[in-house]
Coordinates of C-alpha atoms in Angstrom, one line a residue:
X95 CA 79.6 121.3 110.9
X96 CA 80.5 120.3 107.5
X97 CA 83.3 122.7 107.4
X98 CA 84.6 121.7 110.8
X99 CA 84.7 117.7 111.0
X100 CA 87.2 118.1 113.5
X101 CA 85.2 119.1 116.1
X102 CA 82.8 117.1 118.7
X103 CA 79.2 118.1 119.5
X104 CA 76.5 116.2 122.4
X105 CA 73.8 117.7 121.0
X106 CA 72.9 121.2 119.2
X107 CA 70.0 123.2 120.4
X108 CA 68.1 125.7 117.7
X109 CA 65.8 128.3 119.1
X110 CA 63.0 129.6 116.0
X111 CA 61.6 132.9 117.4
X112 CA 58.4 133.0 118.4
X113 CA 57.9 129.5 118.2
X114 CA 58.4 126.3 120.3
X115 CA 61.9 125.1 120.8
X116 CA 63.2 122.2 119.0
X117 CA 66.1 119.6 119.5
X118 CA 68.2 118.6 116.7
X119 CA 70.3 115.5 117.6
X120 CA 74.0 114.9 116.5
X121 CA 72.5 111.4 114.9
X122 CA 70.3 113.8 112.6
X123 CA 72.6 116.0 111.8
X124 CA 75.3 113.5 110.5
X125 CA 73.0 111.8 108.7
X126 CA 72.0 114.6 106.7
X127 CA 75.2 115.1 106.1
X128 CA 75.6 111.5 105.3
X129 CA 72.8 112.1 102.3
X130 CA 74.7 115.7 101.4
X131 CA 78.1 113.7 100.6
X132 CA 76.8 110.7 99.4
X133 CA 74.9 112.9 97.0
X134 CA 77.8 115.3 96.1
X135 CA 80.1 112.2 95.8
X136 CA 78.0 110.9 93.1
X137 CA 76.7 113.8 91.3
X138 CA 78.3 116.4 89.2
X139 CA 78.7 119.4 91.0
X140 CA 78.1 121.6 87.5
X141 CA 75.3 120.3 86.0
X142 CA 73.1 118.4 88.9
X143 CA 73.8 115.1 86.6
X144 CA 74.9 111.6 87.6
X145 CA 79.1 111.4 87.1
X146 CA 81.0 108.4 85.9
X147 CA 81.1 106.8 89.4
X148 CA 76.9 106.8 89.5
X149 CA 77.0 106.0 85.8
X150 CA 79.1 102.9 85.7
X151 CA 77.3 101.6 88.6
X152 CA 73.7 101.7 87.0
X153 CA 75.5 100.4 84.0
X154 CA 77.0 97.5 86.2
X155 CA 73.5 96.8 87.1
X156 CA 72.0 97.5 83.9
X157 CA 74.4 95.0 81.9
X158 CA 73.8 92.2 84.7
X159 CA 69.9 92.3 84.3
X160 CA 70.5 92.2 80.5
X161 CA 72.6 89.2 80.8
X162 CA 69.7 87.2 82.5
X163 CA 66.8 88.7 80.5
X164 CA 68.6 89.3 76.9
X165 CA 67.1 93.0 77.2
X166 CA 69.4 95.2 74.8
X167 CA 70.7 98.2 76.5
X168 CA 72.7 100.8 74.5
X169 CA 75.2 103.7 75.8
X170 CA 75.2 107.1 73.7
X171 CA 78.6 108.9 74.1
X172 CA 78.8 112.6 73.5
X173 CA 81.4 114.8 73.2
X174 CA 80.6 118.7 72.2
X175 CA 82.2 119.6 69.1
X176 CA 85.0 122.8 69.2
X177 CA 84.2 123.2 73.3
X178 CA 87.7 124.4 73.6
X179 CA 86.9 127.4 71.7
X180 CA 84.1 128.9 73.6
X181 CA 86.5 128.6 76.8
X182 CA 89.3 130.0 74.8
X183 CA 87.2 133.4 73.4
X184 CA 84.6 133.7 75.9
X185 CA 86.0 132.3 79.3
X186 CA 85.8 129.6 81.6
X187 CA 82.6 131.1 82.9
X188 CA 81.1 131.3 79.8
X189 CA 81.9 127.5 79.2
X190 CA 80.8 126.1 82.3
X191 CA 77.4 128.1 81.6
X192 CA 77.5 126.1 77.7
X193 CA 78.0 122.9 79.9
X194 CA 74.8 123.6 82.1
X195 CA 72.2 124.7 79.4
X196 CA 73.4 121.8 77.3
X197 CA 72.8 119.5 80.0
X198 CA 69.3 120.7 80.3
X199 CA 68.5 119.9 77.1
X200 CA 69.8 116.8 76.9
X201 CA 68.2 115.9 79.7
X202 CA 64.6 117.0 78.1
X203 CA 65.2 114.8 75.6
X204 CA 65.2 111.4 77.3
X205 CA 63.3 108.9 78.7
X206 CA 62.5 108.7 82.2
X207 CA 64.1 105.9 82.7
X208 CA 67.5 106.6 80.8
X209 CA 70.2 108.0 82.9
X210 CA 72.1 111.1 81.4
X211 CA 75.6 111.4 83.1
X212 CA 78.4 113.9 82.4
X213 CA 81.6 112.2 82.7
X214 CA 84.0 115.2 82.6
X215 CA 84.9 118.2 80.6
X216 CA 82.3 118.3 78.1
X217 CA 81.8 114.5 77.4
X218 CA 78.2 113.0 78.6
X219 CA 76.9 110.0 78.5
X220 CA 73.4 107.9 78.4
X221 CA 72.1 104.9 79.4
X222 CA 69.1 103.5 77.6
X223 CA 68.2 100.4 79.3
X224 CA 65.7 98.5 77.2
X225 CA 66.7 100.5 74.4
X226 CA 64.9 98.9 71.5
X227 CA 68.0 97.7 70.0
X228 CA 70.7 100.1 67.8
X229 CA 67.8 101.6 65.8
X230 CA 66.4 103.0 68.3
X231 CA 69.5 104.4 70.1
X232 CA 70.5 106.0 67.2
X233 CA 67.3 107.3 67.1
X234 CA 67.7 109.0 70.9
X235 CA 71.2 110.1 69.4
X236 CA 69.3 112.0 66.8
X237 CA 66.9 113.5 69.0
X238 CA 69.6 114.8 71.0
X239 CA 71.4 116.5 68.5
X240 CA 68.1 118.2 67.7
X241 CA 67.7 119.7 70.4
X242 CA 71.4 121.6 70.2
X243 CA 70.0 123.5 67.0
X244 CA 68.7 126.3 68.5
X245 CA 71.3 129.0 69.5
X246 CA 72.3 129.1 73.5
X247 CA 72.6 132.7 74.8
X248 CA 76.2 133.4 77.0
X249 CA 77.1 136.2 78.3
X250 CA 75.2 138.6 75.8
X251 CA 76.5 136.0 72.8
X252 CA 74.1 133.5 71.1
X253 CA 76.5 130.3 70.7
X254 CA 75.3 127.0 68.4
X255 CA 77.1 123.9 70.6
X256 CA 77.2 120.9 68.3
X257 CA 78.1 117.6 69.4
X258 CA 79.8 114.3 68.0
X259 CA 77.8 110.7 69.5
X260 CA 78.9 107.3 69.4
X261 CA 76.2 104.6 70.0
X262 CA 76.8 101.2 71.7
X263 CA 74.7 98.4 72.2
X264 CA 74.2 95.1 74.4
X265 CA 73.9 92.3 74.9
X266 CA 76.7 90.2 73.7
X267 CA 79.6 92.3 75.7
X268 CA 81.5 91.2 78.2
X269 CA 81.4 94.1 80.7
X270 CA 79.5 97.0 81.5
X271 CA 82.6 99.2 81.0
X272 CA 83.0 98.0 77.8
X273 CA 79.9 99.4 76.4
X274 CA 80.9 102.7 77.4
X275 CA 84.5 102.1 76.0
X276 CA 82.8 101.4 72.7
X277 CA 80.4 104.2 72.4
X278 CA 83.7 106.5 73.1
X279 CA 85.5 104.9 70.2
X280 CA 82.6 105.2 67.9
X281 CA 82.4 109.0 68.7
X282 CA 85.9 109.4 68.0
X283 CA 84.8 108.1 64.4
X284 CA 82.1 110.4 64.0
X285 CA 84.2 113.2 64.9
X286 CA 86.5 112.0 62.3
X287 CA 84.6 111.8 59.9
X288 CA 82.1 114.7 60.5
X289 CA 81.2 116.5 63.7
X290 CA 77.9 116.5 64.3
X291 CA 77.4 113.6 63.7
X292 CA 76.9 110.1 64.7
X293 CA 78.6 106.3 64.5
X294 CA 77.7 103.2 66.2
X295 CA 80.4 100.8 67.1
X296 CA 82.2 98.0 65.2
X297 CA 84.4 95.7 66.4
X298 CA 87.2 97.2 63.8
X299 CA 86.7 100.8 65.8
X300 CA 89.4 99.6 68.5
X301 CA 92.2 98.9 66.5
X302 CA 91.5 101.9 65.0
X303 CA 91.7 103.6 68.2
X304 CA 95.3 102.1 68.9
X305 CA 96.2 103.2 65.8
X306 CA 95.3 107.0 66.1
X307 CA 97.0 107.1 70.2
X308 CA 100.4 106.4 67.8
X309 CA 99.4 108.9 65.4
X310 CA 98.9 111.4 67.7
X311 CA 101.7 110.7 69.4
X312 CA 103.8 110.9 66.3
X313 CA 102.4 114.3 65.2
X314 CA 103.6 115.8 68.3
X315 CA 107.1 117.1 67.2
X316 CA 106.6 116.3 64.1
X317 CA 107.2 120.2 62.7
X318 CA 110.2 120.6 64.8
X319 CA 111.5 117.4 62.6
X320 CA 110.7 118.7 59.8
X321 CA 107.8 116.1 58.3
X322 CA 105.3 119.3 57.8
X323 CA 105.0 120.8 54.6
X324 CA 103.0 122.9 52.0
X325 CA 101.8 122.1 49.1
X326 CA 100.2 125.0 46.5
X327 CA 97.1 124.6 43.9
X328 CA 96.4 127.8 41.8
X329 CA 92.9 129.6 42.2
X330 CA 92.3 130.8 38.4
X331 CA 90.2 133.2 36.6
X332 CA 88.0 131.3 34.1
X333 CA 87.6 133.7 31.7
X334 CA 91.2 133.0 30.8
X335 CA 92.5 130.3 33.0
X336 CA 95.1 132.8 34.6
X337 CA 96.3 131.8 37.9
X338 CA 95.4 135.0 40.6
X339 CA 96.5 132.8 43.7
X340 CA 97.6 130.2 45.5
X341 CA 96.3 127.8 47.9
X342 CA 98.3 126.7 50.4
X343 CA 97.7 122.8 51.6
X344 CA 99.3 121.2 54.3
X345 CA 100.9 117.6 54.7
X346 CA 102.1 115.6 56.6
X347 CA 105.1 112.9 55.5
X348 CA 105.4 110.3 57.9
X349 CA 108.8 108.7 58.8
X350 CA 107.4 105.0 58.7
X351 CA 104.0 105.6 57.4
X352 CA 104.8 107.8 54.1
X353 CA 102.1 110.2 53.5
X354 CA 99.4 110.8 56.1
X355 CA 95.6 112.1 54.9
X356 CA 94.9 115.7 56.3
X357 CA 91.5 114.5 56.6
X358 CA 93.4 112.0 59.6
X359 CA 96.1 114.3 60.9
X360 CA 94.1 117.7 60.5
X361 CA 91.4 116.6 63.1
X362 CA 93.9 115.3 65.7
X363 CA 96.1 118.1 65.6
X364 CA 92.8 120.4 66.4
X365 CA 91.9 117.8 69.2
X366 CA 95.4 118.4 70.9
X367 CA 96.1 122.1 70.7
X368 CA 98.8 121.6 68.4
X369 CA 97.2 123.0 65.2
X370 CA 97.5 126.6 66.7
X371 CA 101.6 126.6 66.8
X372 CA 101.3 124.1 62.9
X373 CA 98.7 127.1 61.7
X374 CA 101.1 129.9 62.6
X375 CA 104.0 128.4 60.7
X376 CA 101.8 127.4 57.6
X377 CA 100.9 131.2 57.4
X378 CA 104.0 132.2 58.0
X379 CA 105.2 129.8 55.3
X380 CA 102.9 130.5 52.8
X381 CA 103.1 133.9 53.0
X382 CA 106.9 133.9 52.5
X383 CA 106.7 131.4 50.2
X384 CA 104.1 134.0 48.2
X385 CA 105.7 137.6 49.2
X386 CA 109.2 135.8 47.4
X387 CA 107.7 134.7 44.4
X388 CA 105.7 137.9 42.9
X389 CA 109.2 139.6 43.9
X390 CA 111.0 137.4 41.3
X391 CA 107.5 137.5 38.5
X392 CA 108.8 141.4 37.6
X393 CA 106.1 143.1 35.3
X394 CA 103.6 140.4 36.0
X395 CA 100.7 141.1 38.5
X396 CA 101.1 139.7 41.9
X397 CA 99.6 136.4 42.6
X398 CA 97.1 136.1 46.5
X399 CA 97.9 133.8 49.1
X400 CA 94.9 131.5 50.4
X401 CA 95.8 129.4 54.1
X402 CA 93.0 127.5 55.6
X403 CA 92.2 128.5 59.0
X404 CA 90.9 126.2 61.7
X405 CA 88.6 126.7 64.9
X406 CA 91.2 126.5 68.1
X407 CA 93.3 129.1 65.5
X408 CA 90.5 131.8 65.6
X409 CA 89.6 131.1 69.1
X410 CA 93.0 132.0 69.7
X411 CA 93.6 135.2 71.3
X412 CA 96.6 136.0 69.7
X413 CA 95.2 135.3 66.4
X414 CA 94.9 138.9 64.9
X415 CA 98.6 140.0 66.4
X416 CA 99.9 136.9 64.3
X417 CA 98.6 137.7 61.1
X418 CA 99.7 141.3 61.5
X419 CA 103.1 140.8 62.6
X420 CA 103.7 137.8 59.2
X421 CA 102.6 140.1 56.8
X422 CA 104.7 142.6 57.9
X423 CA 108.0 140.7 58.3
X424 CA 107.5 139.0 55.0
X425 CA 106.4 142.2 53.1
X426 CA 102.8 140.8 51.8
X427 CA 100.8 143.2 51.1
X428 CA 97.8 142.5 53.5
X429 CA 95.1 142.1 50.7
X430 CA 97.0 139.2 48.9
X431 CA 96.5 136.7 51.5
X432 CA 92.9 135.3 52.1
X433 CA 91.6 133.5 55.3
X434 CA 89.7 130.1 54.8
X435 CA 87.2 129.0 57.3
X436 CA 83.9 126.4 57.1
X437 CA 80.9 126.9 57.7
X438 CA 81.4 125.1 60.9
X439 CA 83.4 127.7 61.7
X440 CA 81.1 130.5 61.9
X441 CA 78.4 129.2 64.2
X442 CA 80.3 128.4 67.4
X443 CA 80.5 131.9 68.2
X444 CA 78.8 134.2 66.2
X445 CA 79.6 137.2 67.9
X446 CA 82.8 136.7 69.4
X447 CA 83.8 135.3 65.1
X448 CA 82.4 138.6 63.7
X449 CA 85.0 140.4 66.5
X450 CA 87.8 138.3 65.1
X451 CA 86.8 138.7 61.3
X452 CA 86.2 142.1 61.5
X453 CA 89.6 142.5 63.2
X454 CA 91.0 140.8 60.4
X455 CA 89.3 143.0 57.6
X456 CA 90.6 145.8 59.4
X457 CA 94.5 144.5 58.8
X458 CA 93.1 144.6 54.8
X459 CA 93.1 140.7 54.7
X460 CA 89.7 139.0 52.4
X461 CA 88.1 136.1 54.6
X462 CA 86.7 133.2 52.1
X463 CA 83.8 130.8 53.2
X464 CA 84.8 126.8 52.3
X465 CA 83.0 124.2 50.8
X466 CA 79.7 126.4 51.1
X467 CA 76.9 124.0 50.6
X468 CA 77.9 121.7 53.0
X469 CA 77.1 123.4 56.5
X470 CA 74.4 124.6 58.5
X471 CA 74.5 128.4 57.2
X472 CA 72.6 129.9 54.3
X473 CA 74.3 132.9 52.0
X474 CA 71.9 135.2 54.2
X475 CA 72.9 134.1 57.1
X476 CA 76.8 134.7 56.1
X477 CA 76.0 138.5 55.5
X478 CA 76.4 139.1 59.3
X479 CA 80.1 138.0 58.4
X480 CA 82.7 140.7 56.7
X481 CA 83.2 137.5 54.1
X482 CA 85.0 138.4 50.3
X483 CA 84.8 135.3 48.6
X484 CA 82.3 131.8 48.7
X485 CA 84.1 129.1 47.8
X486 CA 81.5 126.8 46.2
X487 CA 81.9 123.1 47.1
X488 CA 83.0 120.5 44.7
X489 CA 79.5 118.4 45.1
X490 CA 77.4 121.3 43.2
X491 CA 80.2 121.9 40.6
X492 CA 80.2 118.1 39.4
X493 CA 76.9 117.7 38.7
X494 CA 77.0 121.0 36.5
X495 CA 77.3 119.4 33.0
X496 CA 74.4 116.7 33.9
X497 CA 71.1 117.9 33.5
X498 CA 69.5 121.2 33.6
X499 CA 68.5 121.0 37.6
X500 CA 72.1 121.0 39.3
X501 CA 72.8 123.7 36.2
X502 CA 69.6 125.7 37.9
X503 CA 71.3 125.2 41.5
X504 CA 74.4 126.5 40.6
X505 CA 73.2 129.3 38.9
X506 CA 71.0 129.9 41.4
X507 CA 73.9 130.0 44.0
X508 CA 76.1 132.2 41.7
X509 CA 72.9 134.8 41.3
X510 CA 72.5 134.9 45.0
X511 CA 76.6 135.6 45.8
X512 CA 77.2 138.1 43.2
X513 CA 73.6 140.2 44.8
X514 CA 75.2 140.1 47.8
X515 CA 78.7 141.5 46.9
X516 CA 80.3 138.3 47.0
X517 CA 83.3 136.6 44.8
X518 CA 82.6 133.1 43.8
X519 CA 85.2 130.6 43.2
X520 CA 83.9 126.7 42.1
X521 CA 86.1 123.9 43.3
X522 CA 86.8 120.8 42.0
X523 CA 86.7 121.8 38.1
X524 CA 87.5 118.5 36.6
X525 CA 86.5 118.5 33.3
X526 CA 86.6 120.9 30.1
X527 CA 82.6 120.6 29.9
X528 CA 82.2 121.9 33.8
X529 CA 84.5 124.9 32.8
X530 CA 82.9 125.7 29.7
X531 CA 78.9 125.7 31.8
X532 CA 80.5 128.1 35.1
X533 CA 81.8 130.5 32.4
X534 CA 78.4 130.6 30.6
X535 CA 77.1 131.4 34.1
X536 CA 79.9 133.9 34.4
X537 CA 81.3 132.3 37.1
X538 CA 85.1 134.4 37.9
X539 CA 86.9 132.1 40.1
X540 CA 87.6 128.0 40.0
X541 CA 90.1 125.3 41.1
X542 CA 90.5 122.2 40.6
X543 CA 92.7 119.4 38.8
X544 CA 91.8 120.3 35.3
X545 CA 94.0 123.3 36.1
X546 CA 96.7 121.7 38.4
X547 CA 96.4 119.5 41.0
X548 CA 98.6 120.3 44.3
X549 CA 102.6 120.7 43.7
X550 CA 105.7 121.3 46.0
X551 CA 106.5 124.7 45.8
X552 CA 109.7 124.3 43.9
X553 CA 108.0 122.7 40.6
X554 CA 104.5 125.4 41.0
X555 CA 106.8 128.0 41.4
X556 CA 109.4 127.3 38.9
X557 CA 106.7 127.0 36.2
X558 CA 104.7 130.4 37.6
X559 CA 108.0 132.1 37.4
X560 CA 108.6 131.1 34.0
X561 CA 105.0 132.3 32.8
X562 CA 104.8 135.0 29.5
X563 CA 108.3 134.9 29.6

């Protein structure tokens, strides 16, 4: 009957074998079917959950009883961190699955009372009504994030979801929908600033909000105009300050704005897609840029190549065919150039990134770890990854000259990579007195200002080219 609305029935007679003969009347019939649409309509067919049409109307309700009783209510957005990814590398299928064990757990997190909704793609959303006030919300925010630490098994593949939460609370808004157009914009900050992570809302947050639409807008097209470029910072040995590679750093000159942080453009360009095209002509770049300049250094050894890599980059399928077909038109050797990813990187997918890595060893390319020390993974977790090089972060190398317990740490750290076949390179070496303790610790590789900071290619280049002679 559901399938064919079009047609008329009197009544419908069902006969159950061996047993007595019972009428079913059109009126019950259409109102189950009444309770079937109703349900579906406000539902989400995925998950079970309540969508944005049952969700704005218990917040409607919700924000109306807290206007006559002052009760705070509070509205957690969520978004999943890098969900593109796992559609990208592991399928649709795959994805949809993610989207229904996270919902589960989620759910087991909350209140009775609280409504969990999923809004679309992978956003969610809750309703805490008598929340306790932004403490507490936060608090639920927390608890939910907990509960995505443990690994979710897809498809044969164990997959760590992590999430981004913004937290809004009432009374004292206007309308319901404002709540939840508050706790979106105070994700969006949390996302910014660190995924997995959480923001509650100020007032400022909307502004800001305006302000990114533009820059988002702006950064579409903006390598076609030419406002993309690279920028270089050497990687040296320490035991004789001798530059062995380059870094390459994107940035991003802005028509009306001047220079725009990577830490603001680098996230939005992952949001939108359009850091896969960007990342294949900042390898493609540097490379060139790289392969050119040891041509013209005659009788001096050949300087590396070191481009950051992001999460929608190796998620992309192409990925491995990329990197393959720029080394080969630019004539770098495949071992000069090293692959950058976080931490972060490594724990969406662990077994679909140990495909991708290990397809990229097999080219002869070295894969680094970033800014170790500030993830989720430990060094013995990393040994399931075909990794060269961990990059120590800048936090552990500028404590080293202050007291003998971050002298430990690092040592301890060094200790740890060298026993497990790893290259260590400190960042951030800012000071004579921090170079002077890593080389007591025999630490081979560092960065940082105290050796150069960042330069166009024309000025690094011109002054590598003129080294020894």
């Amino acid at each position: 009957l559901a399938r064919e609305p079009e047609h008329r029935y009197d009544d419908l007679v069902v006969v159950f074998p061996d047993a007595a003969v019972g009428i079913v009347t059109v009126a019950d019939i259409l109102a189950e079917l009444s309770r079937a649409n109703s349900h579906r309509a406000l539902h989400d067919e995925l998950t079970g959950l309540a969508n944005r049409a049952l969700f704005l109307d218990r917040l409607r309700h919700a924000h109306a009883r807290s206007a006559r009783t002052g009760a705070q209510i509070s509205v957690l957005f969520i978004d999943l961190d890098d969900f593109k990814s796992v559609n990208d590398s592991l399928g649709h299928p795959a994805g949809d699955e993610l989207l229904a064990a996270v919902a589960q757990r989620f759910d087991a997190g909350l209140r009775g009372g609280d409504t969990l909704a999923r809004l679309g793609g992978d956003e969610f959303a809750v309703l805490c009504e008598e929340s306790g006030g932004e403490r507490a919300a936060v608090a639920t925010a927390r608890r939910l994030l907990d509960r995505l630490a443990e690994p979710i098994a897809l498809t044969g593949r164990r997959v760590t979801a992590r999430a981004s939460v913004g937290v809004s609370t009432g009374p004292g808004v206007d309308l319901a929908e404002e709540l939840l157009r508050n706790a979106d914009l105070a994700m969006y900050r949390a996302k910014r600033l660190q995924k997995d992570s959480i923001a509650v809302y100020e007032p400022g947050m909307h502004t800001g909000a305006v302000d990114r639409l533009e820059l988002k807008s702006d950064l579409d097209g903006a390598l076609d105009r030419g406002e993309l470029a690279l920028v270089y910072q050497p990687i040296v040995a320490l035991r004789d300050e001798s530059v062995v590679a380059l870094e390459a750093l994107l940035r991003w000159r802005h028509p009306a704005r001047g220079p725009v942080p990577p830490a603001e453009f680098v996230p939005l360009a992952e949001q939108t897609g359009a850091i896969v095209p960007i990342g294949r002509w900042v390898l493609a770049t540097a490379c060139g840029h790289v392969s050119k300049l040891n041509r013209s250094r005659v009788g001096q050894p050949p300087l590396g190549v070191n481009v950051n890599v992001a999460p929608p980059q190796l998620a992309d399928p192409h990925f491995v065919a990329s990197v393959a077909t720029v080394l080969a038109e630019v004539e770098l050797p495949a071992d000069r150039l090293t692959l950058e990813l976080t931490e972060q990187v490594l724990v969406r997918d662990v077994e679909g990134t140990i495909e991708t890595l290990e397809a990229i060893k097999r080219l002869g390319v070295r894969i680094a770890i970033d800014d170790f020390g500030t993830g989720f993974s430990s060094l013995s977790y990393l040994r399931r990854f075909p990794i060269d090089v961990i990059k120590v972060d800048r936090s552990f190398t500028a404590g080293i000259g202050d007291g003998a317990d971050e002298r430990d740490m690092m040592s301890g750290i060094l200790n740890l990579t060298d026993s497990l076949g790893y290259e260590a390179l400190a960042e951030g070496i800012e000071t004579g007195e921090q170079l002077g303790a890593l080389r007591e610790l025999c630490c081979p590789l560092g960065q940082g200002f105290l050796f150069d900071k960042p330069l166009p290619p024309t000025e690094l280049f011109a002054r590598l080219g003129a080294a020894r002679g």
